[in-house]
């Protein structure tokens, strides 16, 4: 078996959140050694470059494209899967080798990637997002029209539920359809027709049922949540808070104590504000007003409170393939560059239950590596400096160009 050594690079140590010079030896898709002066059959010269673990985006929507959600609702049903394949390729080329799809992708997309039919990051899928009647995921609009951005199909069950019994049945249906994680909206949303992020959704008995049923199936719950909705989600045992606008100190203290992750998706707010300012989004005034809701200091206070933070972008609200912009935003919101890279590597892997195989450059882990020009701790413009991407030891991007399978 061929042993490949990545030599002369500056490695990011995800555990220490620092960098240093070392070689990485890879064989049969796995990292087998890290150190100095390693030998191998093939050498990859990494001089002048940083070597990172494959990045992980813990919040994407691969079947969605762009910020014009009203246009998306008028597209042919199956187009989402073809666009999804393109979005998967763009995400992988950005150095993101693993994602958690937060609604949209179904089991078939995950299996297609696993079988090598489609180039893209390995995936965990949630299929869709549990919503109460009138909640963030309810497709009903005041006009009495239904505009469902995630219409149900055999691989994506309907998810508007009320009461613990409906919750129990629907969580089981999602698991049956292949969900790796259960997603819920315990707060209103920005781009839906109903209440904004400050309004809580679902009662404690409903959220507790989600967590119980997910755990019974070996799954966990990720919660689209802000303000009071986040507090209810944390109180009832979810694993992560997505977005997390306007979290108070009590909620952050509970998250730190219980080890509940925050996935801030700062890119989504940036993307929405830019689209609104440029006229790319034609939205009702009440939705445009909600877009401005999310600017606060929650990430800084979460870091100070000791809340674990994982990288997630909410792409395509900021474009697929521009995922590493999130690292810059995390630094702007109070994380050090090493902490931001940790959020996009080992922390995200641990959130997703993949820490034993992914997230750091250590023997016994999958050989997902990203080579970037210059200092890896300089996260400004890092996405534009991705030189090569390796997934399970195979080059999928080299010199900035995709590498066909089998090459």
mmCIF file of C-alpha atoms in Angstrom:
data_model
loop_
_atom_site.group_PDB
_atom_site.id
_atom_site.type_symbol
_atom_site.label_atom_id
_atom_site.label_comp_id
_atom_site.label_asym_id
_atom_site.label_seq_id
_atom_site.Cartn_x
_atom_site.Cartn_y
_atom_site.Cartn_z
ATOM 1 C CA UNK A 1 0.000 0.000 0.000
ATOM 2 C CA UNK A 2 1.287 3.466 -0.885
ATOM 3 C CA UNK A 3 2.404 5.607 2.016
ATOM 4 C CA UNK A 4 2.216 9.345 1.304
ATOM 5 C CA UNK A 5 4.030 11.916 3.424
ATOM 6 C CA UNK A 6 2.989 15.557 3.547
ATOM 7 C CA UNK A 7 6.267 17.282 4.305
ATOM 8 C CA UNK A 8 7.500 20.792 5.220
ATOM 9 C CA UNK A 9 4.087 22.224 6.095
ATOM 10 C CA UNK A 10 2.841 24.233 9.052
ATOM 11 C CA UNK A 11 0.309 21.967 10.773
ATOM 12 C CA UNK A 12 -2.682 23.181 12.727
ATOM 13 C CA UNK A 13 -2.945 21.268 15.999
ATOM 14 C CA UNK A 14 -6.691 21.296 16.643
ATOM 15 C CA UNK A 15 -6.299 20.166 20.251
ATOM 16 C CA UNK A 16 -3.761 22.808 21.220
ATOM 17 C CA UNK A 17 -5.254 25.364 18.787
ATOM 18 C CA UNK A 18 -1.734 26.255 17.680
ATOM 19 C CA UNK A 19 0.528 25.559 14.702
ATOM 20 C CA UNK A 20 3.925 23.906 14.291
ATOM 21 C CA UNK A 21 6.158 22.190 11.760
ATOM 22 C CA UNK A 22 5.585 18.475 11.289
ATOM 23 C CA UNK A 23 5.088 15.797 8.640
ATOM 24 C CA UNK A 24 1.927 13.762 8.184
ATOM 25 C CA UNK A 25 2.022 10.196 6.883
ATOM 26 C CA UNK A 26 -1.094 8.811 5.203
ATOM 27 C CA UNK A 27 -1.829 5.264 4.137
ATOM 28 C CA UNK A 28 -5.005 3.608 2.862
ATOM 29 C CA UNK A 29 -7.099 6.702 3.642
ATOM 30 C CA UNK A 30 -5.968 7.108 7.244
ATOM 31 C CA UNK A 31 -3.346 9.133 9.080
ATOM 32 C CA UNK A 32 -0.750 6.695 10.357
ATOM 33 C CA UNK A 33 1.920 9.017 11.781
ATOM 34 C CA UNK A 34 2.626 12.663 12.589
ATOM 35 C CA UNK A 35 6.142 13.842 13.404
ATOM 36 C CA UNK A 36 9.505 14.880 11.975
ATOM 37 C CA UNK A 37 11.510 13.158 9.261
ATOM 38 C CA UNK A 38 8.844 10.638 8.317
ATOM 39 C CA UNK A 39 9.480 8.434 5.292
ATOM 40 C CA UNK A 40 7.078 7.414 2.569
ATOM 41 C CA UNK A 41 6.658 6.158 -0.983
ATOM 42 C CA UNK A 42 5.265 9.482 -2.212
ATOM 43 C CA UNK A 43 5.960 12.964 -0.897
ATOM 44 C CA UNK A 44 3.771 16.078 -1.106
ATOM 45 C CA UNK A 45 5.841 19.214 -0.544
ATOM 46 C CA UNK A 46 3.880 21.621 1.651
ATOM 47 C CA UNK A 47 6.587 24.295 1.976
ATOM 48 C CA UNK A 48 5.039 27.709 2.432
ATOM 49 C CA UNK A 49 1.653 26.207 3.138
ATOM 50 C CA UNK A 50 -0.493 25.387 6.118
ATOM 51 C CA UNK A 51 -1.922 21.905 6.634
ATOM 52 C CA UNK A 52 -5.358 21.779 8.227
ATOM 53 C CA UNK A 53 -7.709 18.948 9.082
ATOM 54 C CA UNK A 54 -10.642 18.813 6.683
ATOM 55 C CA UNK A 55 -13.002 21.613 7.685
ATOM 56 C CA UNK A 56 -16.489 20.812 8.975
ATOM 57 C CA UNK A 57 -19.576 22.962 8.379
ATOM 58 C CA UNK A 58 -22.201 21.963 10.923
ATOM 59 C CA UNK A 59 -25.080 23.884 9.344
ATOM 60 C CA UNK A 60 -25.729 23.872 5.599
ATOM 61 C CA UNK A 61 -28.693 23.415 3.249
ATOM 62 C CA UNK A 62 -27.272 21.692 0.190
ATOM 63 C CA UNK A 63 -30.522 21.504 -1.785
ATOM 64 C CA UNK A 64 -31.024 25.265 -1.559
ATOM 65 C CA UNK A 65 -29.288 27.801 -3.788
ATOM 66 C CA UNK A 66 -29.156 31.582 -3.440
ATOM 67 C CA UNK A 67 -31.151 33.947 -1.253
ATOM 68 C CA UNK A 68 -34.192 34.410 -3.501
ATOM 69 C CA UNK A 69 -36.433 32.043 -1.615
ATOM 70 C CA UNK A 70 -39.527 33.050 -3.552
ATOM 71 C CA UNK A 71 -37.857 32.067 -6.817
ATOM 72 C CA UNK A 72 -36.786 28.780 -5.285
ATOM 73 C CA UNK A 73 -40.388 27.966 -4.383
ATOM 74 C CA UNK A 74 -41.326 28.138 -8.067
ATOM 75 C CA UNK A 75 -38.649 25.788 -9.394
ATOM 76 C CA UNK A 76 -39.319 22.212 -10.592
ATOM 77 C CA UNK A 77 -39.292 19.782 -7.699
ATOM 78 C CA UNK A 78 -36.339 17.619 -8.758
ATOM 79 C CA UNK A 79 -34.082 20.561 -9.666
ATOM 80 C CA UNK A 80 -33.032 20.841 -6.011
ATOM 81 C CA UNK A 81 -31.112 17.565 -6.192
ATOM 82 C CA UNK A 82 -29.131 18.570 -9.284
ATOM 83 C CA UNK A 83 -28.331 21.917 -7.710
ATOM 84 C CA UNK A 84 -27.488 20.011 -4.547
ATOM 85 C CA UNK A 85 -24.823 18.022 -6.407
ATOM 86 C CA UNK A 86 -23.273 21.258 -7.647
ATOM 87 C CA UNK A 87 -23.401 22.754 -4.139
ATOM 88 C CA UNK A 88 -21.753 19.655 -2.695
ATOM 89 C CA UNK A 89 -18.866 19.986 -5.150
ATOM 90 C CA UNK A 90 -18.421 23.686 -4.360
ATOM 91 C CA UNK A 91 -18.422 22.961 -0.633
ATOM 92 C CA UNK A 92 -15.787 20.251 -0.965
ATOM 93 C CA UNK A 93 -13.593 22.515 -3.102
ATOM 94 C CA UNK A 94 -13.675 25.076 -0.283
ATOM 95 C CA UNK A 95 -11.914 22.601 2.000
ATOM 96 C CA UNK A 96 -15.068 21.459 3.800
ATOM 97 C CA UNK A 97 -14.903 17.670 3.779
ATOM 98 C CA UNK A 98 -17.805 17.006 6.174
ATOM 99 C CA UNK A 99 -21.157 18.747 6.710
ATOM 100 C CA UNK A 100 -24.320 18.491 8.728
ATOM 101 C CA UNK A 101 -27.242 19.293 6.457
ATOM 102 C CA UNK A 102 -29.801 21.199 8.498
ATOM 103 C CA UNK A 103 -32.831 20.439 6.289
ATOM 104 C CA UNK A 104 -33.182 19.633 2.609
ATOM 105 C CA UNK A 105 -30.800 16.809 1.774
ATOM 106 C CA UNK A 106 -32.226 13.332 2.074
ATOM 107 C CA UNK A 107 -30.756 9.871 2.599
ATOM 108 C CA UNK A 108 -30.246 9.361 -1.130
ATOM 109 C CA UNK A 109 -27.880 12.339 -1.323
ATOM 110 C CA UNK A 110 -25.824 11.006 1.562
ATOM 111 C CA UNK A 111 -25.636 7.525 0.025
ATOM 112 C CA UNK A 112 -24.710 8.962 -3.394
ATOM 113 C CA UNK A 113 -21.730 10.711 -1.823
ATOM 114 C CA UNK A 114 -20.708 7.614 0.125
ATOM 115 C CA UNK A 115 -20.774 5.496 -3.046
ATOM 116 C CA UNK A 116 -18.753 8.030 -5.023
ATOM 117 C CA UNK A 117 -21.577 8.876 -7.408
ATOM 118 C CA UNK A 118 -21.357 12.561 -6.458
ATOM 119 C CA UNK A 119 -18.312 14.519 -5.314
ATOM 120 C CA UNK A 120 -18.950 16.277 -2.033
ATOM 121 C CA UNK A 121 -18.448 16.327 1.710
ATOM 122 C CA UNK A 122 -19.534 13.353 3.767
ATOM 123 C CA UNK A 123 -22.865 14.220 5.322
ATOM 124 C CA UNK A 124 -25.130 13.927 8.287
ATOM 125 C CA UNK A 125 -28.708 14.731 7.288
ATOM 126 C CA UNK A 126 -31.701 15.978 9.252
ATOM 127 C CA UNK A 127 -34.102 15.792 6.262
ATOM 128 C CA UNK A 128 -36.405 18.546 7.506
ATOM 129 C CA UNK A 129 -37.172 20.757 10.520
ATOM 130 C CA UNK A 130 -39.903 20.088 13.057
ATOM 131 C CA UNK A 131 -42.224 23.082 13.324
ATOM 132 C CA UNK A 132 -45.339 23.852 15.300
ATOM 133 C CA UNK A 133 -48.416 25.063 13.453
ATOM 134 C CA UNK A 134 -47.668 28.657 12.543
ATOM 135 C CA UNK A 135 -43.976 28.140 13.318
ATOM 136 C CA UNK A 136 -40.833 28.813 11.337
ATOM 137 C CA UNK A 137 -41.219 25.707 9.177
ATOM 138 C CA UNK A 138 -44.957 25.993 8.549
ATOM 139 C CA UNK A 139 -45.340 26.743 4.801
ATOM 140 C CA UNK A 140 -48.675 28.553 5.251
ATOM 141 C CA UNK A 141 -48.624 32.296 4.471
ATOM 142 C CA UNK A 142 -51.204 34.966 5.429
ATOM 143 C CA UNK A 143 -52.492 35.017 1.854
ATOM 144 C CA UNK A 144 -53.617 31.415 2.583
ATOM 145 C CA UNK A 145 -51.129 30.276 -0.054
ATOM 146 C CA UNK A 146 -48.638 27.535 0.770
ATOM 147 C CA UNK A 147 -45.012 28.282 -0.164
ATOM 148 C CA UNK A 148 -43.014 25.292 0.985
ATOM 149 C CA UNK A 149 -39.277 25.572 0.419
ATOM 150 C CA UNK A 150 -38.868 21.992 1.672
ATOM 151 C CA UNK A 151 -41.924 20.153 0.335
ATOM 152 C CA UNK A 152 -42.391 16.683 1.722
ATOM 153 C CA UNK A 153 -41.655 13.610 -0.382
ATOM 154 C CA UNK A 154 -41.028 9.949 0.480
ATOM 155 C CA UNK A 155 -37.513 10.775 1.663
ATOM 156 C CA UNK A 156 -38.492 13.953 3.533
ATOM 157 C CA UNK A 157 -41.559 13.467 5.744
ATOM 158 C CA UNK A 158 -43.921 16.343 6.612
ATOM 159 C CA UNK A 159 -42.895 17.996 9.877
ATOM 160 C CA UNK A 160 -45.599 20.381 11.144
ATOM 161 C CA UNK A 161 -46.516 18.876 14.508
ATOM 162 C CA UNK A 162 -48.422 19.825 17.648
ATOM 163 C CA UNK A 163 -48.344 17.961 20.945
ATOM 164 C CA UNK A 164 -46.087 15.208 22.259
ATOM 165 C CA UNK A 165 -47.884 12.373 20.450
ATOM 166 C CA UNK A 166 -47.469 13.953 17.028
ATOM 167 C CA UNK A 167 -43.871 14.762 17.889
ATOM 168 C CA UNK A 168 -43.187 11.136 18.834
ATOM 169 C CA UNK A 169 -44.625 9.776 15.598
ATOM 170 C CA UNK A 170 -42.866 12.307 13.374
ATOM 171 C CA UNK A 171 -39.451 11.837 14.973
ATOM 172 C CA UNK A 172 -39.832 8.116 14.332
ATOM 173 C CA UNK A 173 -40.809 8.827 10.714
ATOM 174 C CA UNK A 174 -37.726 10.992 10.254
ATOM 175 C CA UNK A 175 -35.496 8.286 11.696
ATOM 176 C CA UNK A 176 -37.169 5.722 9.434
ATOM 177 C CA UNK A 177 -36.441 7.953 6.427
ATOM 178 C CA UNK A 178 -32.762 8.106 7.325
ATOM 179 C CA UNK A 179 -32.283 11.183 9.525
ATOM 180 C CA UNK A 180 -28.938 11.208 11.332
ATOM 181 C CA UNK A 181 -30.032 14.120 13.534
ATOM 182 C CA UNK A 182 -33.390 15.665 14.425
ATOM 183 C CA UNK A 183 -33.840 19.376 13.806
ATOM 184 C CA UNK A 184 -36.483 21.593 15.400
ATOM 185 C CA UNK A 185 -37.384 25.273 15.350
ATOM 186 C CA UNK A 186 -37.991 26.322 18.952
ATOM 187 C CA UNK A 187 -38.020 29.964 17.879
ATOM 188 C CA UNK A 188 -39.565 31.933 15.064
ATOM 189 C CA UNK A 189 -37.487 32.645 12.001
ATOM 190 C CA UNK A 190 -36.231 35.529 9.949
ATOM 191 C CA UNK A 191 -37.381 34.619 6.433
ATOM 192 C CA UNK A 192 -40.651 32.871 7.257
ATOM 193 C CA UNK A 193 -44.007 34.628 7.414
ATOM 194 C CA UNK A 194 -44.616 34.131 11.129
ATOM 195 C CA UNK A 195 -43.041 35.352 14.328
ATOM 196 C CA UNK A 196 -39.432 36.462 14.519
ATOM 197 C CA UNK A 197 -36.543 34.888 16.445
ATOM 198 C CA UNK A 198 -37.556 36.478 19.737
ATOM 199 C CA UNK A 199 -40.751 34.369 19.934
ATOM 200 C CA UNK A 200 -40.519 30.876 21.457
ATOM 201 C CA UNK A 201 -42.103 27.856 19.762
ATOM 202 C CA UNK A 202 -43.137 24.509 21.256
ATOM 203 C CA UNK A 203 -43.730 23.774 24.920
ATOM 204 C CA UNK A 204 -41.446 21.869 27.244
ATOM 205 C CA UNK A 205 -43.303 18.567 26.962
ATOM 206 C CA UNK A 206 -43.029 18.673 23.165
ATOM 207 C CA UNK A 207 -39.297 19.464 23.151
ATOM 208 C CA UNK A 208 -38.644 16.852 25.831
ATOM 209 C CA UNK A 209 -40.395 14.274 23.655
ATOM 210 C CA UNK A 210 -38.192 15.137 20.694
ATOM 211 C CA UNK A 211 -35.070 14.669 22.776
ATOM 212 C CA UNK A 212 -36.341 11.421 24.299
ATOM 213 C CA UNK A 213 -37.340 9.869 20.988
ATOM 214 C CA UNK A 214 -34.156 10.997 19.261
ATOM 215 C CA UNK A 215 -32.049 9.511 22.058
ATOM 216 C CA UNK A 216 -33.979 6.233 21.870
ATOM 217 C CA UNK A 217 -32.906 5.987 18.223
ATOM 218 C CA UNK A 218 -29.300 6.985 18.951
ATOM 219 C CA UNK A 219 -29.807 10.485 17.582
ATOM 220 C CA UNK A 220 -29.732 13.980 19.067
ATOM 221 C CA UNK A 221 -31.624 17.240 18.516
ATOM 222 C CA UNK A 222 -30.305 20.442 16.971
ATOM 223 C CA UNK A 223 -32.473 23.503 17.631
ATOM 224 C CA UNK A 224 -32.957 26.547 15.438
ATOM 225 C CA UNK A 225 -33.344 28.851 18.411
ATOM 226 C CA UNK A 226 -32.870 32.340 19.767
ATOM 227 C CA UNK A 227 -33.819 34.207 22.938
ATOM 228 C CA UNK A 228 -36.536 32.417 24.958
ATOM 229 C CA UNK A 229 -36.815 29.553 22.461
ATOM 230 C CA UNK A 230 -33.179 28.696 23.054
ATOM 231 C CA UNK A 231 -33.648 28.607 26.798
ATOM 232 C CA UNK A 232 -36.497 26.112 26.456
ATOM 233 C CA UNK A 233 -34.420 23.968 24.094
ATOM 234 C CA UNK A 234 -31.438 23.971 26.465
ATOM 235 C CA UNK A 235 -33.647 23.225 29.452
ATOM 236 C CA UNK A 236 -34.961 20.117 27.708
ATOM 237 C CA UNK A 237 -31.655 18.649 26.563
ATOM 238 C CA UNK A 238 -30.952 19.523 22.932
ATOM 239 C CA UNK A 239 -27.361 19.080 21.772
ATOM 240 C CA UNK A 240 -26.871 22.343 19.911
ATOM 241 C CA UNK A 241 -28.374 25.796 19.468
ATOM 242 C CA UNK A 242 -28.316 27.009 15.879
ATOM 243 C CA UNK A 243 -28.046 30.756 15.234
ATOM 244 C CA UNK A 244 -28.559 31.686 18.887
ATOM 245 C CA UNK A 245 -29.341 35.386 18.537
ATOM 246 C CA UNK A 246 -29.918 37.371 21.719
ATOM 247 C CA UNK A 247 -29.058 34.593 24.184
ATOM 248 C CA UNK A 248 -29.062 35.859 27.759
ATOM 249 C CA UNK A 249 -26.376 35.069 30.330
ATOM 250 C CA UNK A 250 -28.537 32.490 32.101
ATOM 251 C CA UNK A 251 -28.985 30.499 28.891
ATOM 252 C CA UNK A 252 -25.266 30.673 28.150
ATOM 253 C CA UNK A 253 -24.419 29.497 31.656
ATOM 254 C CA UNK A 254 -26.768 26.516 31.244
ATOM 255 C CA UNK A 255 -25.176 25.669 27.892
ATOM 256 C CA UNK A 256 -21.668 25.813 29.344
ATOM 257 C CA UNK A 257 -22.630 23.641 32.303
ATOM 258 C CA UNK A 258 -24.320 21.017 30.117
ATOM 259 C CA UNK A 259 -21.840 21.092 27.219
ATOM 260 C CA UNK A 260 -24.413 22.290 24.691
ATOM 261 C CA UNK A 261 -22.892 23.708 21.508
ATOM 262 C CA UNK A 262 -23.582 27.058 19.895
ATOM 263 C CA UNK A 263 -23.482 27.108 16.084
ATOM 264 C CA UNK A 264 -23.725 30.856 15.399
ATOM 265 C CA UNK A 265 -24.076 30.844 11.565
ATOM 266 C CA UNK A 266 -22.765 34.415 11.385
ATOM 267 C CA UNK A 267 -22.438 34.077 7.614
ATOM 268 C CA UNK A 268 -26.199 33.853 7.248
ATOM 269 C CA UNK A 269 -26.759 37.290 8.732
ATOM 270 C CA UNK A 270 -24.023 38.751 6.544
ATOM 271 C CA UNK A 271 -25.477 37.149 3.441
ATOM 272 C CA UNK A 272 -29.012 38.307 4.158
ATOM 273 C CA UNK A 273 -27.933 41.862 4.883
ATOM 274 C CA UNK A 274 -25.827 42.005 1.729
ATOM 275 C CA UNK A 275 -28.651 40.577 -0.393
ATOM 276 C CA UNK A 276 -31.142 43.015 1.071
ATOM 277 C CA UNK A 277 -28.833 46.001 0.520
ATOM 278 C CA UNK A 278 -28.106 45.003 -3.074
ATOM 279 C CA UNK A 279 -31.748 44.414 -3.962
ATOM 280 C CA UNK A 280 -31.115 40.720 -4.639
ATOM 281 C CA UNK A 281 -33.935 39.879 -2.208
ATOM 282 C CA UNK A 282 -37.431 41.256 -2.678
ATOM 283 C CA UNK A 283 -38.986 40.789 0.738
ATOM 284 C CA UNK A 284 -41.988 42.124 2.632
ATOM 285 C CA UNK A 285 -41.142 44.916 5.054
ATOM 286 C CA UNK A 286 -41.788 42.766 8.126
ATOM 287 C CA UNK A 287 -39.252 40.151 6.970
ATOM 288 C CA UNK A 288 -36.692 42.785 6.022
ATOM 289 C CA UNK A 289 -37.017 44.189 9.548
ATOM 290 C CA UNK A 290 -36.337 40.758 11.051
ATOM 291 C CA UNK A 291 -33.074 40.432 9.108
ATOM 292 C CA UNK A 292 -31.634 43.170 11.290
ATOM 293 C CA UNK A 293 -32.538 41.292 14.486
ATOM 294 C CA UNK A 294 -29.438 39.116 14.739
ATOM 295 C CA UNK A 295 -26.637 41.661 15.266
ATOM 296 C CA UNK A 296 -25.542 41.194 18.886
ATOM 297 C CA UNK A 297 -22.626 40.099 21.078
ATOM 298 C CA UNK A 298 -23.819 36.573 21.847
ATOM 299 C CA UNK A 299 -20.742 34.851 20.403
ATOM 300 C CA UNK A 300 -18.339 36.931 22.471
ATOM 301 C CA UNK A 301 -20.316 36.275 25.652
ATOM 302 C CA UNK A 302 -20.652 32.577 24.808
ATOM 303 C CA UNK A 303 -16.892 32.270 24.477
ATOM 304 C CA UNK A 304 -16.381 34.023 27.803
ATOM 305 C CA UNK A 305 -18.944 31.729 29.446
ATOM 306 C CA UNK A 306 -17.170 28.602 28.189
ATOM 307 C CA UNK A 307 -19.844 27.477 25.719
ATOM 308 C CA UNK A 308 -18.430 25.119 23.061
ATOM 309 C CA UNK A 309 -18.726 26.732 19.630
ATOM 310 C CA UNK A 310 -18.837 24.932 16.283
ATOM 311 C CA UNK A 311 -18.675 26.396 12.811
ATOM 312 C CA UNK A 312 -21.820 26.514 10.716
ATOM 313 C CA UNK A 313 -22.693 28.838 7.861
ATOM 314 C CA UNK A 314 -26.358 28.313 6.945
ATOM 315 C CA UNK A 315 -25.255 28.237 3.298
ATOM 316 C CA UNK A 316 -26.756 29.263 0.886
ATOM 317 C CA UNK A 317 -27.718 32.398 2.803
ATOM 318 C CA UNK A 318 -24.038 33.028 2.273
ATOM 319 C CA UNK A 319 -23.001 31.169 -0.897
ATOM 320 C CA UNK A 320 -21.987 27.529 -0.992
ATOM 321 C CA UNK A 321 -18.247 27.411 -1.527
ATOM 322 C CA UNK A 322 -17.633 30.527 0.564
ATOM 323 C CA UNK A 323 -17.936 28.595 3.816
ATOM 324 C CA UNK A 324 -14.611 29.698 5.296
ATOM 325 C CA UNK A 325 -15.854 33.275 5.564
ATOM 326 C CA UNK A 326 -17.411 32.051 8.801
ATOM 327 C CA UNK A 327 -13.929 31.741 10.327
ATOM 328 C CA UNK A 328 -13.262 35.428 9.711
ATOM 329 C CA UNK A 329 -16.605 36.357 11.257
ATOM 330 C CA UNK A 330 -15.941 34.233 14.339
ATOM 331 C CA UNK A 331 -12.685 36.118 14.867
ATOM 332 C CA UNK A 332 -14.487 39.440 14.413
ATOM 333 C CA UNK A 333 -16.904 38.302 17.137
ATOM 334 C CA UNK A 334 -14.240 37.539 19.729
ATOM 335 C CA UNK A 335 -12.582 34.187 18.987
ATOM 336 C CA UNK A 336 -8.868 33.904 18.380
ATOM 337 C CA UNK A 337 -7.850 32.471 14.979
ATOM 338 C CA UNK A 338 -6.914 29.191 16.677
ATOM 339 C CA UNK A 339 -10.292 29.043 18.394
ATOM 340 C CA UNK A 340 -12.079 29.750 15.129
ATOM 341 C CA UNK A 341 -10.211 26.947 13.357
ATOM 342 C CA UNK A 342 -10.970 24.657 16.295
ATOM 343 C CA UNK A 343 -14.665 25.521 15.860
ATOM 344 C CA UNK A 344 -14.413 24.437 12.232
ATOM 345 C CA UNK A 345 -12.514 21.226 12.919
ATOM 346 C CA UNK A 346 -12.388 19.293 16.187
ATOM 347 C CA UNK A 347 -15.236 21.090 17.951
ATOM 348 C CA UNK A 348 -17.598 20.528 15.021
ATOM 349 C CA UNK A 349 -16.485 16.890 14.802
ATOM 350 C CA UNK A 350 -17.220 16.348 18.494
ATOM 351 C CA UNK A 351 -20.612 18.032 18.160
ATOM 352 C CA UNK A 352 -21.497 15.591 15.383
ATOM 353 C CA UNK A 353 -20.173 12.577 17.283
ATOM 354 C CA UNK A 354 -17.288 12.178 14.811
ATOM 355 C CA UNK A 355 -14.385 13.219 17.015
ATOM 356 C CA UNK A 356 -12.848 9.745 17.015
ATOM 357 C CA UNK A 357 -12.319 9.862 13.227
ATOM 358 C CA UNK A 358 -12.267 13.505 12.169
ATOM 359 C CA UNK A 359 -11.359 17.019 13.223
ATOM 360 C CA UNK A 360 -7.619 16.768 13.903
ATOM 361 C CA UNK A 361 -4.394 15.573 12.311
ATOM 362 C CA UNK A 362 -3.641 12.555 14.490
ATOM 363 C CA UNK A 363 -2.777 8.896 13.867
ATOM 364 C CA UNK A 364 -5.899 6.780 13.607
ATOM 365 C CA UNK A 365 -8.027 9.510 12.042
ATOM 366 C CA UNK A 366 -9.329 9.798 8.503
ATOM 367 C CA UNK A 367 -6.903 11.459 6.127
ATOM 368 C CA UNK A 368 -8.914 14.601 5.423
ATOM 369 C CA UNK A 369 -6.357 17.368 4.845
ATOM 370 C CA UNK A 370 -6.547 20.883 3.434
ATOM 371 C CA UNK A 371 -3.445 22.677 2.165
ATOM 372 C CA UNK A 372 -3.651 26.472 2.258
ATOM 373 C CA UNK A 373 -1.176 29.046 1.047
ATOM 374 C CA UNK A 374 0.540 30.998 3.812
ATOM 375 C CA UNK A 375 -0.096 30.993 7.544
ATOM 376 C CA UNK A 376 -3.135 28.882 8.464
ATOM 377 C CA UNK A 377 -3.755 31.084 11.516
ATOM 378 C CA UNK A 378 -4.324 34.046 9.225
ATOM 379 C CA UNK A 379 -7.974 33.290 8.527
ATOM 380 C CA UNK A 380 -8.564 36.443 6.477
ATOM 381 C CA UNK A 381 -9.341 35.322 2.955
ATOM 382 C CA UNK A 382 -8.503 31.740 3.873
ATOM 383 C CA UNK A 383 -11.108 30.394 1.475
ATOM 384 C CA UNK A 384 -9.282 32.056 -1.422
ATOM 385 C CA UNK A 385 -6.014 30.401 -0.401
ATOM 386 C CA UNK A 386 -7.126 26.767 -0.522
ATOM 387 C CA UNK A 387 -4.525 24.985 -2.663
ATOM 388 C CA UNK A 388 -5.446 21.325 -2.294
ATOM 389 C CA UNK A 389 -8.052 19.189 -0.560
ATOM 390 C CA UNK A 390 -7.724 15.525 0.374
ATOM 391 C CA UNK A 391 -10.638 13.403 1.506
ATOM 392 C CA UNK A 392 -9.881 9.958 2.915
ATOM 393 C CA UNK A 393 -6.360 10.388 1.552
ATOM 394 C CA UNK A 394 -7.426 11.040 -2.057
ATOM 395 C CA UNK A 395 -6.840 14.409 -3.710
ATOM 396 C CA UNK A 396 -10.200 15.920 -4.663
ATOM 397 C CA UNK A 397 -8.753 19.393 -5.362
ATOM 398 C CA UNK A 398 -5.200 20.159 -6.476
ATOM 399 C CA UNK A 399 -3.757 23.511 -7.565
ATOM 400 C CA UNK A 400 -7.244 24.941 -7.119
ATOM 401 C CA UNK A 401 -8.824 22.561 -9.660
ATOM 402 C CA UNK A 402 -11.075 19.534 -8.977
ATOM 403 C CA UNK A 403 -9.447 16.126 -9.420
ATOM 404 C CA UNK A 404 -11.655 13.563 -11.196
ATOM 405 C CA UNK A 405 -12.348 10.328 -9.359
ATOM 406 C CA UNK A 406 -9.775 7.651 -10.084
ATOM 407 C CA UNK A 407 -6.965 10.116 -10.808
#
